[in-house]
C-alpha atoms as a printed R data frame, in Angstrom:
    type eleno elety resid chain resno       x      y       z
1   ATOM     1    CA   PHE     A     1  89.616 65.312 169.019
2   ATOM     2    CA   LEU     A     2  87.269 64.918 171.896
3   ATOM     3    CA   ALA     A     3  83.587 64.275 171.226
4   ATOM     4    CA   GLN     A     4  82.613 67.745 172.466
5   ATOM     5    CA   ASP     A     5  85.165 69.307 170.082
6   ATOM     6    CA   THR     A     6  83.427 67.633 167.147
7   ATOM     7    CA   VAL     A     7  80.074 69.021 168.258
8   ATOM     8    CA   ILE     A     8  81.580 72.498 168.635
9   ATOM     9    CA   LEU     A     9  83.112 72.280 165.169
10  ATOM    10    CA   LYS     A    10  79.807 71.289 163.599
11  ATOM    11    CA   ARG     A    11  78.023 74.238 165.166
12  ATOM    12    CA   ILE     A    12  80.400 77.193 165.132
13  ATOM    13    CA   ILE     A    13  83.032 76.518 162.537
14  ATOM    14    CA   TYR     A    14  83.651 79.218 159.984
15  ATOM    15    CA   SER     A    15  85.919 77.754 157.385
16  ATOM    16    CA   TRP     A    16  86.646 78.456 153.809
17  ATOM    17    CA   PHE     A    17  88.342 77.082 150.802
18  ATOM    18    CA   LYS     A    18  89.966 80.038 149.146
19  ATOM    19    CA   LEU     A    19  91.860 80.779 145.943
20  ATOM    20    CA   ILE     A    20  93.945 83.945 145.997
21  ATOM    21    CA   LEU     A    21  94.883 85.400 142.622
22  ATOM    22    CA   PRO     A    22  96.911 88.601 143.020
23  ATOM    23    CA   VAL     A    23  96.524 90.777 139.929
24  ATOM    24    CA   LYS     A    24  99.696 92.521 138.807
25  ATOM    25    CA   LEU     A    25 100.762 94.260 135.622
26  ATOM    26    CA   GLY     A    26 100.199 91.745 132.857
27  ATOM    27    CA   GLY     A    27  97.586 89.689 134.692
28  ATOM    28    CA   VAL     A    28  97.647 87.026 137.370
29  ATOM    29    CA   GLN     A    29 101.186 86.008 138.279
30  ATOM    30    CA   ASN     A    30 100.451 83.364 140.895
31  ATOM    31    CA   VAL     A    31  97.616 81.352 142.396
32  ATOM    32    CA   ILE     A    32  97.570 80.575 146.108
33  ATOM    33    CA   SER     A    33  95.257 77.943 147.523
34  ATOM    34    CA   GLU     A    34  94.265 78.203 151.172
35  ATOM    35    CA   PHE     A    35  92.154 76.256 153.619
36  ATOM    36    CA   GLN     A    36  91.310 78.310 156.694
37  ATOM    37    CA   ILE     A    37  89.204 77.916 159.829
38  ATOM    38    CA   THR     A    38  88.441 81.084 161.789
39  ATOM    39    CA   LEU     A    39  86.957 81.042 165.291
40  ATOM    40    CA   HIS     A    40  86.681 83.371 168.270
41  ATOM    41    CA   SER     A    41  89.981 83.841 170.125
42  ATOM    42    CA   ARG     A    42  88.640 81.885 173.099
43  ATOM    43    CA   ASP     A    43  88.690 78.789 170.839
44  ATOM    44    CA   LEU     A    44  92.435 78.987 170.166
45  ATOM    45    CA   LEU     A    45  93.008 75.674 171.973
46  ATOM    46    CA   LEU     A    46  90.553 73.940 169.634
47  ATOM    47    CA   LEU     A    47  92.429 75.309 166.606
48  ATOM    48    CA   ARG     A    48  95.696 74.040 168.098
49  ATOM    49    CA   LYS     A    49  94.085 70.600 168.397
50  ATOM    50    CA   ILE     A    50  93.061 70.775 164.729
51  ATOM    51    CA   HIS     A    51  96.623 71.794 163.818
52  ATOM    52    CA   PHE     A    52  97.990 68.862 165.817
53  ATOM    53    CA   PHE     A    53  95.451 66.497 164.213
54  ATOM    54    CA   PHE     A    54  96.391 67.439 160.640
55  ATOM    55    CA   GLY     A    55 100.091 68.004 161.369
56  ATOM    56    CA   ILE     A    56 100.349 70.814 158.808
57  ATOM    57    CA   GLY     A    57  99.630 74.530 158.531
58  ATOM    58    CA   LEU     A    58  99.789 77.205 161.188
59  ATOM    59    CA   VAL     A    59  97.678 78.731 163.927
60  ATOM    60    CA   GLY     A    60  97.522 82.475 164.509
61  ATOM    61    CA   GLU     A    61  95.504 85.221 166.138
62  ATOM    62    CA   ARG     A    62  94.012 88.490 164.977
63  ATOM    63    CA   GLU     A    63  93.796 90.169 168.365
64  ATOM    64    CA   ASP     A    64  92.191 93.329 166.970
65  ATOM    65    CA   ARG     A    65  89.218 91.193 165.815
66  ATOM    66    CA   ASN     A    66  89.177 88.662 168.680
67  ATOM    67    CA   GLN     A    67  89.758 85.914 166.119
68  ATOM    68    CA   ALA     A    68  92.024 82.906 165.933
69  ATOM    69    CA   TYR     A    69  92.650 80.931 162.766
70  ATOM    70    CA   TYR     A    70  94.127 77.726 161.425
71  ATOM    71    CA   SER     A    71  95.515 78.061 157.901
72  ATOM    72    CA   VAL     A    72  97.077 75.760 155.298
73  ATOM    73    CA   GLN     A    73  98.467 77.369 152.124
74  ATOM    74    CA   SER     A    74 100.659 74.607 150.713
75  ATOM    75    CA   ALA     A    75  98.916 73.101 147.686
76  ATOM    76    CA   ARG     A    76 100.766 69.805 148.237
77  ATOM    77    CA   ALA     A    77  99.719 69.664 151.903
78  ATOM    78    CA   ILE     A    78  96.143 70.451 150.913
79  ATOM    79    CA   VAL     A    79  96.157 67.638 148.318
80  ATOM    80    CA   ASN     A    80  97.868 65.115 150.596
81  ATOM    81    CA   VAL     A    81  96.105 65.853 153.906
82  ATOM    82    CA   ILE     A    82  93.100 68.216 153.740
83  ATOM    83    CA   ILE     A    83  91.410 66.849 150.605
84  ATOM    84    CA   PRO     A    84  91.592 63.179 151.666
85  ATOM    85    CA   HIS     A    85  90.066 64.145 155.021
86  ATOM    86    CA   PHE     A    86  87.102 65.959 153.439
87  ATOM    87    CA   ASP     A    87  86.685 63.208 150.844
88  ATOM    88    CA   ARG     A    88  86.333 60.741 153.695
89  ATOM    89    CA   TYR     A    89  84.221 62.984 155.960
90  ATOM    90    CA   SER     A    90  81.967 64.940 153.619
91  ATOM    91    CA   LEU     A    91  80.864 68.458 154.307
92  ATOM    92    CA   ILE     A    92  77.176 69.256 154.249
93  ATOM    93    CA   THR     A    93  75.210 72.200 152.822
94  ATOM    94    CA   GLN     A    94  76.651 74.632 150.302
95  ATOM    95    CA   LYS     A    95  80.140 74.418 151.843
96  ATOM    96    CA   ARG     A    96  80.446 71.065 150.043
97  ATOM    97    CA   ALA     A    97  80.000 72.810 146.687
98  ATOM    98    CA   ASP     A    98  82.828 75.228 147.513
99  ATOM    99    CA   TYR     A    99  84.975 72.284 148.573
100 ATOM   100    CA   LEU     A   100  84.423 70.389 145.297
101 ATOM   101    CA   LEU     A   101  85.335 73.466 143.231
102 ATOM   102    CA   PHE     A   102  88.368 74.141 145.441
103 ATOM   103    CA   LYS     A   103  89.483 70.530 145.030
104 ATOM   104    CA   GLN     A   104  89.342 70.863 141.228
105 ATOM   105    CA   ALA     A   105  91.358 74.084 141.350
106 ATOM   106    CA   VAL     A   106  94.051 72.693 143.651
107 ATOM   107    CA   ASN     A   107  94.405 69.637 141.426
108 ATOM   108    CA   LEU     A   108  94.947 71.969 138.453
109 ATOM   109    CA   LEU     A   109  97.621 73.792 140.465
110 ATOM   110    CA   ILE     A   110  99.403 70.568 141.390
111 ATOM   111    CA   GLN     A   111  99.320 69.337 137.791
112 ATOM   112    CA   GLY     A   112 100.953 72.619 136.755
113 ATOM   113    CA   GLN     A   113  98.194 73.541 134.308
114 ATOM   114    CA   ALA     A   114  97.183 76.724 136.094
115 ATOM   115    CA   ARG     A   115 100.739 77.992 136.296
116 ATOM   116    CA   SER     A   116 101.893 77.195 132.797
117 ATOM   117    CA   SER     A   117  99.185 78.667 130.602
118 ATOM   118    CA   SER     A   118  96.690 81.476 130.372
119 ATOM   119    CA   GLU     A   119  94.037 78.814 129.734
120 ATOM   120    CA   GLY     A   120  94.907 77.232 133.092
121 ATOM   121    CA   ILE     A   121  94.542 80.607 134.836
122 ATOM   122    CA   CYS     A   122  91.147 81.069 133.146
123 ATOM   123    CA   ASP     A   123  90.050 77.621 134.370
124 ATOM   124    CA   ILE     A   124  91.035 78.582 137.926
125 ATOM   125    CA   LEU     A   125  89.214 81.914 137.602
126 ATOM   126    CA   SER     A   126  86.043 80.139 136.441
127 ATOM   127    CA   LEU     A   127  86.213 77.870 139.465
128 ATOM   128    CA   LYS     A   128  86.880 80.811 141.789
129 ATOM   129    CA   GLY     A   129  83.945 82.687 140.255
130 ATOM   130    CA   SER     A   130  81.626 79.949 141.498
131 ATOM   131    CA   MET     A   131  83.109 79.717 144.994
132 ATOM   132    CA   ASN     A   132  82.253 81.662 148.138
133 ATOM   133    CA   LYS     A   133  81.664 85.285 147.087
134 ATOM   134    CA   GLY     A   134  82.823 84.817 143.490
135 ATOM   135    CA   LEU     A   135  85.374 86.969 141.691
136 ATOM   136    CA   SER     A   136  86.544 90.229 143.210
137 ATOM   137    CA   ASP     A   137  85.790 93.460 141.358
138 ATOM   138    CA   THR     A   138  89.469 93.685 140.364
139 ATOM   139    CA   LEU     A   139  89.393 90.226 138.792
140 ATOM   140    CA   LYS     A   140  86.098 91.002 137.019
141 ATOM   141    CA   ILE     A   141  87.627 94.150 135.509
142 ATOM   142    CA   ASN     A   142  90.847 92.421 134.453
143 ATOM   143    CA   PHE     A   143  89.164 89.249 133.172
144 ATOM   144    CA   PRO     A   144  85.748 90.293 131.798
145 ATOM   145    CA   ALA     A   145  85.378 87.152 129.643
146 ATOM   146    CA   ILE     A   146  85.533 84.767 132.618
147 ATOM   147    CA   LEU     A   147  82.232 83.064 133.332
148 ATOM   148    CA   PRO     A   148  81.624 81.224 136.588
149 ATOM   149    CA   LEU     A   149  80.853 77.529 136.286
150 ATOM   150    CA   PRO     A   150  77.323 76.323 136.980
151 ATOM   151    CA   LEU     A   151  76.898 76.057 140.728
152 ATOM   152    CA   TYR     A   152  76.567 72.790 142.543
153 ATOM   153    CA   PHE     A   153  73.500 72.856 144.732
154 ATOM   154    CA   PHE     A   154  73.203 70.847 147.905
155 ATOM   155    CA   PRO     A   155  69.919 71.050 149.783
156 ATOM   156    CA   PRO     A   156  70.257 72.006 153.442
157 ATOM   157    CA   SER     A   157  70.938 69.103 155.755
158 ATOM   158    CA   PHE     A   158  70.498 69.108 159.446
159 ATOM   159    CA   PHE     A   159  72.949 67.314 161.689
């Protein structure tokens, strides 16, 4: 990255650590972990640089929304590349809390716990309930006993 790219990333980045749990007949059948950065389409070159830097994932565009994105959905790639990067270069503000919960969830996925038992799925759901916008209405209806974990709180930091 160039120095100005780092400054741009610190100011305009919209990224998320996301857990996708599609609900089908009989409950959750699969858990997908995703790291995604979304920027305005004019910043596509920057996302390509990020893709080149990490060497994993894909870059795409949503032309109808004037957005470009960089996405990684492989749990192994996230554990081997994305997590070590954010462990070394910590996030600031509340995004760090989402990252720490996401990291726990991905580690559960890699260990096979979330895929092999209903208890593992419930652990993932509890983590998801504390991340970003919490559980979707569909997940709340299908899993009413799931309680989000206590939230990490990071005071605002200025950079």
